[in-house]
Short mmCIF file of N, CA and C and ligand atoms in Angstrom, two decimals:
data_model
loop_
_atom_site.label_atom_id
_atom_site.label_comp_id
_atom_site.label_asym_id
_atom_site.label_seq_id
_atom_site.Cartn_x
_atom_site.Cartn_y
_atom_site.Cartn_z
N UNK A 196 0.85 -1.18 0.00
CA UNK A 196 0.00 0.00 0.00
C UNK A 196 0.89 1.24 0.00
N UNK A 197 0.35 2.36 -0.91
CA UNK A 197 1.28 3.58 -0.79
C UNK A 197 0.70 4.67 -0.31
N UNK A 198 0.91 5.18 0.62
CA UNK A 198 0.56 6.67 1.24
C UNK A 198 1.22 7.97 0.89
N UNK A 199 0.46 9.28 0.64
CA UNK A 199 1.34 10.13 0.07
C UNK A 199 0.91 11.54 0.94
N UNK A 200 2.37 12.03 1.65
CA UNK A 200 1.37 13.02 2.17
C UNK A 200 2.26 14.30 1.59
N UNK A 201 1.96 15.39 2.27
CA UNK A 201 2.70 16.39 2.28
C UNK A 201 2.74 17.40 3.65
N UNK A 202 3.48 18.05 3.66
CA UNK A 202 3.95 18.53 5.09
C UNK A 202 4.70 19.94 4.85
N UNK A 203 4.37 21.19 5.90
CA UNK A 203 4.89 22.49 5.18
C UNK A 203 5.90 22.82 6.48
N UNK A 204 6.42 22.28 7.31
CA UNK A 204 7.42 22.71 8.68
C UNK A 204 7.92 21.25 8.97
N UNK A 205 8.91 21.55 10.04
CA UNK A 205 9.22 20.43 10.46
C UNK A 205 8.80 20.04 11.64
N UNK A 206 7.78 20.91 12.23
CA UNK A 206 6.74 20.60 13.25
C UNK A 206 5.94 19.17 12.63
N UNK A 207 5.00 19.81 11.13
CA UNK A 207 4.17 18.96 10.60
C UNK A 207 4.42 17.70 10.20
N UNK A 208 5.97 17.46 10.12
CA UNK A 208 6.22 16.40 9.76
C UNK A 208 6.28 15.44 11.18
N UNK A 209 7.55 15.82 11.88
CA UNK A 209 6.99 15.26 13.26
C UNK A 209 5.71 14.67 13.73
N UNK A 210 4.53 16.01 13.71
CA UNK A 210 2.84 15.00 13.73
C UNK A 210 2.87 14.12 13.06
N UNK A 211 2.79 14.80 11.78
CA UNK A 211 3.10 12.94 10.63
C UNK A 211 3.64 11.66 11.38
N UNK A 212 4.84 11.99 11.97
CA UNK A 212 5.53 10.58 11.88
C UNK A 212 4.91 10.01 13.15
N UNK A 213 3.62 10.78 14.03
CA UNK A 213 3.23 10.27 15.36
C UNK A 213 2.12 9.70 14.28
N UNK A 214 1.25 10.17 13.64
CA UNK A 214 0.35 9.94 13.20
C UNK A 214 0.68 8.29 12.12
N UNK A 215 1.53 8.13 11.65
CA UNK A 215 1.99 7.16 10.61
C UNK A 215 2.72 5.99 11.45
N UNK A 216 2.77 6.31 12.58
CA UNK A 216 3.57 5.08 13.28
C UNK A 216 2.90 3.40 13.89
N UNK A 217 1.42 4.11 13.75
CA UNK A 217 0.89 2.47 13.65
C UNK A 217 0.92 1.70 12.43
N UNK A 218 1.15 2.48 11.39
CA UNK A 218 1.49 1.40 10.15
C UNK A 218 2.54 1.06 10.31
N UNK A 219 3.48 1.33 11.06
CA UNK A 219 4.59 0.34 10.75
C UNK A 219 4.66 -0.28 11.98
N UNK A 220 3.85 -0.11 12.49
CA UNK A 220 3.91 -1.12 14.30
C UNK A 220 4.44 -2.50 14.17
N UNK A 221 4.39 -3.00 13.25
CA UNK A 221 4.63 -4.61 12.72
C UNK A 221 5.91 -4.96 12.21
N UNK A 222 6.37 -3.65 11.72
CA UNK A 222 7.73 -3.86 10.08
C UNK A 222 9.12 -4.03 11.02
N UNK A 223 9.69 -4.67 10.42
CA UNK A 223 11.10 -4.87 11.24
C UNK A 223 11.86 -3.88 10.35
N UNK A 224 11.94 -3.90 9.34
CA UNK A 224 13.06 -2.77 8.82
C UNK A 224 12.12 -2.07 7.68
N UNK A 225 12.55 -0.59 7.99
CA UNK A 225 11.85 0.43 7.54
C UNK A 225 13.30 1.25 7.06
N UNK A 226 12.90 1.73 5.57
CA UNK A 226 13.99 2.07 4.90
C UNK A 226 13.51 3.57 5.12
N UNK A 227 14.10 4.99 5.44
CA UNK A 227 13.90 6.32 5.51
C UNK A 227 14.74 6.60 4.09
N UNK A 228 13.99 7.46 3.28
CA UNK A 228 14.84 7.66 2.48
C UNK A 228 14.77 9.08 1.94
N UNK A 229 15.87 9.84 1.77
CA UNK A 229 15.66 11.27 0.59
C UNK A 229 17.15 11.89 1.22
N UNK A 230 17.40 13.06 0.59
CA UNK A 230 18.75 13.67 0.42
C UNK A 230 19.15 14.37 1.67
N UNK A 231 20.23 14.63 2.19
CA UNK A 231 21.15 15.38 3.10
C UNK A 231 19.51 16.27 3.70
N UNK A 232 19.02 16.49 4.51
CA UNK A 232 18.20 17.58 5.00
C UNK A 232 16.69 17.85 4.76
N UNK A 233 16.63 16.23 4.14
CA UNK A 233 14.83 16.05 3.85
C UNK A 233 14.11 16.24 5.08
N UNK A 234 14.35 15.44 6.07
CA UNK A 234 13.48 14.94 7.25
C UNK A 234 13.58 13.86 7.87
N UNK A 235 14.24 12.64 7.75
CA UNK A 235 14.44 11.33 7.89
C UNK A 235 14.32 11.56 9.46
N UNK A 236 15.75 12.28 9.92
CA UNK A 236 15.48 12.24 10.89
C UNK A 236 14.38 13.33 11.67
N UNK A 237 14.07 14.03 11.31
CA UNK A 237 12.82 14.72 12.02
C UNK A 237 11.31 14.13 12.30
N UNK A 238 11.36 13.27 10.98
CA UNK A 238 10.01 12.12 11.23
C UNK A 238 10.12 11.55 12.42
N UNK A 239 11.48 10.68 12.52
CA UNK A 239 12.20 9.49 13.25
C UNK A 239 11.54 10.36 14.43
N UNK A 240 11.61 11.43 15.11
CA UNK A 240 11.33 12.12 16.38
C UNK A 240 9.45 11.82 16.79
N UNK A 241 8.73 12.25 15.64
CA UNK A 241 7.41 11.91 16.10
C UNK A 241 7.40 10.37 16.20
N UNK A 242 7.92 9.53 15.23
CA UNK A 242 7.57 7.64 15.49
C UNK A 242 7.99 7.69 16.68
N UNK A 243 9.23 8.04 17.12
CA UNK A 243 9.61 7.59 18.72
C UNK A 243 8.35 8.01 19.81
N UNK A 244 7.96 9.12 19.68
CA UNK A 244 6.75 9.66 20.44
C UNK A 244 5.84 8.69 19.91
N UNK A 245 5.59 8.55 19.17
CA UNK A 245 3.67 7.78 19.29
C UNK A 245 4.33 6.27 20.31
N UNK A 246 5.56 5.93 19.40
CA UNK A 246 5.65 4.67 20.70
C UNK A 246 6.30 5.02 22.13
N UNK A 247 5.88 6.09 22.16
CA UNK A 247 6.47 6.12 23.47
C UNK A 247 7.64 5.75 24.23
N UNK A 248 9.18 6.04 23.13
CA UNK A 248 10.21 5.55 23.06
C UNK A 248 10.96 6.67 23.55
N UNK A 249 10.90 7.73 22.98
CA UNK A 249 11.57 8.74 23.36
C UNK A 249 10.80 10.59 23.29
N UNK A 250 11.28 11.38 23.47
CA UNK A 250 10.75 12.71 23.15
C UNK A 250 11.58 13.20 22.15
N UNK A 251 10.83 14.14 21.34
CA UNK A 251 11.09 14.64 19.99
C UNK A 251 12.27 14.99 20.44
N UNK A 252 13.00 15.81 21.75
CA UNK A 252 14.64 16.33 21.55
C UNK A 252 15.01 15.71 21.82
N UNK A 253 15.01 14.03 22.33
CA UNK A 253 16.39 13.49 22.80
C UNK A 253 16.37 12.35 21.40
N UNK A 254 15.61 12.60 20.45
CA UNK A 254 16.32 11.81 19.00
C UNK A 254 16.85 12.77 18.20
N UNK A 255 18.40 12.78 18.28
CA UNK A 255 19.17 13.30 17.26
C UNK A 255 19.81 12.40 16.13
N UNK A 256 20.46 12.70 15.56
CA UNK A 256 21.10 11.89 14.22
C UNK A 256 22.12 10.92 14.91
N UNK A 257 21.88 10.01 14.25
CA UNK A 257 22.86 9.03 14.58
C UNK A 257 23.94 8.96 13.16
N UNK A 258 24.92 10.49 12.83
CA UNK A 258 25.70 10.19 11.84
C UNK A 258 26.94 9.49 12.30
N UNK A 259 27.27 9.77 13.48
CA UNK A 259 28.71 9.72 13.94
C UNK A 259 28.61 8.05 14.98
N UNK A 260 27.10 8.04 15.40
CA UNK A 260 27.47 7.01 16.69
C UNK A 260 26.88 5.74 15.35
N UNK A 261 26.27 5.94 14.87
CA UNK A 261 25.14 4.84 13.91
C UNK A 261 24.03 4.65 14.18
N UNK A 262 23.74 3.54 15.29
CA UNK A 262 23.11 3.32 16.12
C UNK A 262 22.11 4.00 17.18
N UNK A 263 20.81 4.47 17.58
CA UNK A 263 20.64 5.13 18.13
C UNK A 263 19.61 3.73 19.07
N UNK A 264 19.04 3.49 20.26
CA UNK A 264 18.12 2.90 20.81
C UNK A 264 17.35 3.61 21.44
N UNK A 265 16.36 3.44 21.21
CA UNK A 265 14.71 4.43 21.95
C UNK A 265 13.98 2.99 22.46
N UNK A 266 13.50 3.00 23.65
CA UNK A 266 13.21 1.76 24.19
C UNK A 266 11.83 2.13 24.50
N UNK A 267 10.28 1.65 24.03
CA UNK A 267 9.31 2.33 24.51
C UNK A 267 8.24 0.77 25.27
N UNK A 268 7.22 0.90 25.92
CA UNK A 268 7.26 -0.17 26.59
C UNK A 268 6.58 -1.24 25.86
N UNK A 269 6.08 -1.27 24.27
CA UNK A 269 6.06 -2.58 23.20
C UNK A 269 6.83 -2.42 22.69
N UNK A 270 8.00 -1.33 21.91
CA UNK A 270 8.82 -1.65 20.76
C UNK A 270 10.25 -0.80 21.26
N UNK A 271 10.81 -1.70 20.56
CA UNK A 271 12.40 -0.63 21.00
C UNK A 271 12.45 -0.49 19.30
N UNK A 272 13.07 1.19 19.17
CA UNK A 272 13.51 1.63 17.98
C UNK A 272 15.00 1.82 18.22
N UNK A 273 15.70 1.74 16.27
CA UNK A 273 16.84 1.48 16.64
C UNK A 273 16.77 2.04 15.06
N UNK A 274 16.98 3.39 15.29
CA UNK A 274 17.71 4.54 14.47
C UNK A 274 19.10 4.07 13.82
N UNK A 275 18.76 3.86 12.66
CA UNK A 275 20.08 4.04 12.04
C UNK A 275 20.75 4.51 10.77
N UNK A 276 21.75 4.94 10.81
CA UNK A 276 22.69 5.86 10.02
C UNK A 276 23.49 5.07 9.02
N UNK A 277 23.34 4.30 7.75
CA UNK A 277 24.32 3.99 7.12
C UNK A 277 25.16 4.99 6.48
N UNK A 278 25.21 6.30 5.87
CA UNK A 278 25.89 6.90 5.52
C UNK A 278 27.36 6.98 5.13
N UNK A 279 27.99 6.39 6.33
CA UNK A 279 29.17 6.45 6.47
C UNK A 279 29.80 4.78 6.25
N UNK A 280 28.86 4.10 6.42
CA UNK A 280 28.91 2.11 5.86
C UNK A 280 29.40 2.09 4.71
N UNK A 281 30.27 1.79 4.25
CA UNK A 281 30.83 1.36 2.63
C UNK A 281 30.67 -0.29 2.26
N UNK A 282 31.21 -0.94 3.10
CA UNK A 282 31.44 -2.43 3.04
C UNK A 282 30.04 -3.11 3.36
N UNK A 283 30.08 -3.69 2.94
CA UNK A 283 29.24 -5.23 3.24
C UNK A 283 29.61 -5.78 4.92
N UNK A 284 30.87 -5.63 5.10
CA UNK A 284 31.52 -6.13 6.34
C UNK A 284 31.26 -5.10 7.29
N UNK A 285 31.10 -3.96 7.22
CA UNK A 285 31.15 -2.89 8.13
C UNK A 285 29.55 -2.97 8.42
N UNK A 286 29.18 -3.08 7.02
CA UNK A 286 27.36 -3.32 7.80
C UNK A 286 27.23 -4.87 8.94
N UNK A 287 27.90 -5.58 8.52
CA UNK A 287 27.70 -6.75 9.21
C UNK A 287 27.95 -7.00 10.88
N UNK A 288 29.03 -5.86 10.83
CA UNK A 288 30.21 -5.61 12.05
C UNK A 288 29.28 -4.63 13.21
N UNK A 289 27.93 -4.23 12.65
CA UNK A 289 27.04 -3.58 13.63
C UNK A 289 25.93 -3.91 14.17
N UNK A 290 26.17 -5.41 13.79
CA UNK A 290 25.28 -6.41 14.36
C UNK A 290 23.65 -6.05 14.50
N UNK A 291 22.89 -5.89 13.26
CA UNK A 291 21.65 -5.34 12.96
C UNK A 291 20.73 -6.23 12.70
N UNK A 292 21.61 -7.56 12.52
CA UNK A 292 20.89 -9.01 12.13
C UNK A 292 20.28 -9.29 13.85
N UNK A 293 21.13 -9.16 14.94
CA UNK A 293 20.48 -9.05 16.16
C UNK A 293 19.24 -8.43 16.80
N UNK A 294 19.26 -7.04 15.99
CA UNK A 294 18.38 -6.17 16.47
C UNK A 294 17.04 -6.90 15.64
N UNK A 295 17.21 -6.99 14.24
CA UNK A 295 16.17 -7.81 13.53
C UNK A 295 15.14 -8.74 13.60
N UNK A 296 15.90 -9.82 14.67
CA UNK A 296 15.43 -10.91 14.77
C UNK A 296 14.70 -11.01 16.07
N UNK A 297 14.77 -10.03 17.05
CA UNK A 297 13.94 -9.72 18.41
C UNK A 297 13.29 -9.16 18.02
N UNK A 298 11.88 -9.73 18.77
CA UNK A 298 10.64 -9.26 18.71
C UNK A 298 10.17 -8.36 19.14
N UNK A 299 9.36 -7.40 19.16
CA UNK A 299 9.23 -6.25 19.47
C UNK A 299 10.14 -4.89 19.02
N UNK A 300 11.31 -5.09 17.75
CA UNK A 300 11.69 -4.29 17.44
C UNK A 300 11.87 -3.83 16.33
N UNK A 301 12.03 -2.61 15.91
CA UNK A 301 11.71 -1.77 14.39
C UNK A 301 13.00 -1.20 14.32
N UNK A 302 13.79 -1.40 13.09
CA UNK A 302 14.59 -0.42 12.52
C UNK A 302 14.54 0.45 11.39
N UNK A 303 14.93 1.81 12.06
CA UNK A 303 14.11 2.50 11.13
C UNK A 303 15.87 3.32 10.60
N UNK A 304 15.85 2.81 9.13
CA UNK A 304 17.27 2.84 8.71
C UNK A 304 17.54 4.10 7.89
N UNK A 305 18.29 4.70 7.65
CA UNK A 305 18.49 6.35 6.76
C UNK A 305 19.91 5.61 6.06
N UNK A 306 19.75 5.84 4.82
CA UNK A 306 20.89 5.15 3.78
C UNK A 306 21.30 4.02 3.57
N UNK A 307 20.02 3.31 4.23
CA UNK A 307 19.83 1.94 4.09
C UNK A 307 19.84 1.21 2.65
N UNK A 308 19.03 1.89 1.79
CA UNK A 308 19.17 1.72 0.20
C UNK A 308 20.12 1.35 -0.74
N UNK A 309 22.14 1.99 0.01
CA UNK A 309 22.91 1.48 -0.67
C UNK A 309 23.09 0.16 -0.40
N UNK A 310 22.76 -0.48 0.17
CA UNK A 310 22.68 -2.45 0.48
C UNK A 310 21.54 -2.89 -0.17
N UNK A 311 22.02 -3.83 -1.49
CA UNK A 311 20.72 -4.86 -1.75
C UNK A 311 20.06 -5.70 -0.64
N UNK A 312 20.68 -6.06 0.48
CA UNK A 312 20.26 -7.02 0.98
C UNK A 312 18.88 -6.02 2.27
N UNK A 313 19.74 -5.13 2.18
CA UNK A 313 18.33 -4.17 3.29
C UNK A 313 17.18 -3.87 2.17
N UNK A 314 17.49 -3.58 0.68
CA UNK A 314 16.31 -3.43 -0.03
C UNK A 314 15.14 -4.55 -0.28
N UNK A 315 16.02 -5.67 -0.27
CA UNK A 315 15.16 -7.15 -0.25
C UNK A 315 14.10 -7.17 0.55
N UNK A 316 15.03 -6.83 2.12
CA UNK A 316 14.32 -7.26 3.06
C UNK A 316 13.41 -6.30 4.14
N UNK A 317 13.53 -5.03 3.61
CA UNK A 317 12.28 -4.15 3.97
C UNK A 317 11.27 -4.46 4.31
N UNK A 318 10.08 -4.02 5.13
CA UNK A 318 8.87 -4.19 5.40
C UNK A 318 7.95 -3.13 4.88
N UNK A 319 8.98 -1.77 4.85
CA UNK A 319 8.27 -0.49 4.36
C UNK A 319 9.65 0.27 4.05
N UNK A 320 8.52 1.74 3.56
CA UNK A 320 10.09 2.33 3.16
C UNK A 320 9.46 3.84 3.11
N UNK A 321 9.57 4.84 3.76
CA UNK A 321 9.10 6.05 3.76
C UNK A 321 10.32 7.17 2.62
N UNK A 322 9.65 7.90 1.81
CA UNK A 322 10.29 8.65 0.95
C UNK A 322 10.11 9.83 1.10
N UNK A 323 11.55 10.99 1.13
CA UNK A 323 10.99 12.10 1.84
C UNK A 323 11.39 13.04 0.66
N UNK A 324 10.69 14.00 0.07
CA UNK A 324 11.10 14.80 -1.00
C UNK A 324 11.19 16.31 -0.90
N UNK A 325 12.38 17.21 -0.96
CA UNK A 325 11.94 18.54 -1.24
C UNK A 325 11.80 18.91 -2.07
N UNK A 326 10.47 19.44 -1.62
CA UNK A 326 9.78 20.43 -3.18
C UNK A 326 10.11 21.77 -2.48
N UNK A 327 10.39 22.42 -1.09
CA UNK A 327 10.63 23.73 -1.37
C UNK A 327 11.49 23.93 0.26
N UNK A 328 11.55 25.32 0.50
CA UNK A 328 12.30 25.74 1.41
C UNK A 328 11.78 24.88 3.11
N UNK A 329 10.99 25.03 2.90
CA UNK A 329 10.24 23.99 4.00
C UNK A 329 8.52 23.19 3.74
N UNK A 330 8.93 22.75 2.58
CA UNK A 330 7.77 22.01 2.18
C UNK A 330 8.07 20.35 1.76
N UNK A 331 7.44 19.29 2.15
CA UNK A 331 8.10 17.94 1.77
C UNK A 331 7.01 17.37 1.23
N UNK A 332 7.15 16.25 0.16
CA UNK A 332 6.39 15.00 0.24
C UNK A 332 6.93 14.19 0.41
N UNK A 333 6.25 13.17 1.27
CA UNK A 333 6.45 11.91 2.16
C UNK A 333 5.75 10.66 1.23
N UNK A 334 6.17 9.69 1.04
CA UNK A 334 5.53 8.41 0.58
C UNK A 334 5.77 7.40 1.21
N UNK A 335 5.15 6.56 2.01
CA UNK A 335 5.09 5.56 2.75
C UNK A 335 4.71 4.40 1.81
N UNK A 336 5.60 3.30 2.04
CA UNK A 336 5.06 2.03 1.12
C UNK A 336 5.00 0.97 1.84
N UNK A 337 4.14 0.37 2.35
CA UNK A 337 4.13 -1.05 2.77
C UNK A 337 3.65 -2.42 2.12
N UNK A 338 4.09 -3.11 2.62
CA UNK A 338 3.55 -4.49 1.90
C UNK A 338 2.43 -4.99 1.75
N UNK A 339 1.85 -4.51 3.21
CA UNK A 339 -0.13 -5.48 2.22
C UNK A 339 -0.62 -4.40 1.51
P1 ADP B 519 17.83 14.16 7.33
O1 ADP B 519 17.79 13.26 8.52
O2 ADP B 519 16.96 13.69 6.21
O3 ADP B 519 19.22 14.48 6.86
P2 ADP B 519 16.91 16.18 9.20
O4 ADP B 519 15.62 15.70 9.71
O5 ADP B 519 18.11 16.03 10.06
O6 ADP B 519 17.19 15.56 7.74
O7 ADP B 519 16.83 17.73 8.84
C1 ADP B 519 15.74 18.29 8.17
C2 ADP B 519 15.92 19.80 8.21
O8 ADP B 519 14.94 20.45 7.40
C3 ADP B 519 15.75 20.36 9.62
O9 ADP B 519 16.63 21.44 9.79
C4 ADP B 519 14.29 20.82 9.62
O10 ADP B 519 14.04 21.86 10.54
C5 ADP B 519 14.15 21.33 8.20
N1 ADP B 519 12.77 21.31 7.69
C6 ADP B 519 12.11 22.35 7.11
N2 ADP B 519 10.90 22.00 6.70
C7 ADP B 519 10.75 20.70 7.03
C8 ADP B 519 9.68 19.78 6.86
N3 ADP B 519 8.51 20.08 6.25
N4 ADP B 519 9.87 18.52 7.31
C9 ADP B 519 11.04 18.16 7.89
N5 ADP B 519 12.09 18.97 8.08
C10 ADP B 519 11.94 20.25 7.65
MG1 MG B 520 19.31 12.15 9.47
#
């Protein structure tokens, strides 16, 4: 299924991502995707809020650490940053196949896309586009 929204601040997107976070209540890996300063991570701030993982300021970017964990009391989120991943081995070396395979948890990945094997195995994949100085469209895709 594809959802298409649009959003004019980065307040609105935030609501969005509280508002959009029961569709992915289920997905183990959720691909974030669009350029240097779309929103990826500004969404990532409202999903943590609807699950009750974290508050919109204590999710920042995970460029430098990768990894981020938001622990809420059904799902732990687990923010992550490929950006800086080149190898096959370096993705492997951050042990994400762990986080994957426990239940109750969602990764919600930003530059996840350069790996075939994260594109395979997606559950969803949110697309973030600028059309203007602070205006986005968002496309959410899931599987049923
Ligand atoms: P990414 O993680 O995709 O690199 P960030 O979420 O870190 O992007 O940054 C998005 C930037 O764009 C922030 O500075 C935010 O305030 C700004 N911004 C302006 N309008 C919007 C909008 N509609 N949605 C999301 N962010 C917006
Ligand atoms: Mg980011």
């Amino acid at each position: 299924m594809t959802l298409s929204f649009q959003t004019h601040s980065a307040d609105e997107t935030i609501a969005l991502g509280r508002e959009i976070a029961q569709r992915i209540r289920d997905a183990r890996i959720v691909l974030l995707r669009g350029d240097l300063g779309a929103g990826k991570t500004t969404l990532t701030k409202g999903i943590a809020e609807a699950f009750d993982a974290a508050a919109q300021e204590e999710v920042t970017s995970p460029t430098f650490t990768l990894v981020h964990e938001y622990r809420g009391p059904e799902r732990t989120l687990y923010h992550v940053d490929l950006y800086r991943i080149e190898t096959e081995r370096e993705l492997y070396t951050l042990g994400l196949d762990d986080m994957i395979n426990e239940d109750g948890n969602i990764l919600l990945i930003e530059w996840g896309e350069k790996f075939e094997r994260m594109q395979r195995d997606k559950d969803a994949e949110i697309v973030i586009e600028r059309l203007g100085e602070s205006n986005r469209r968002l496309t959410l895709t899931t599987r049923e």
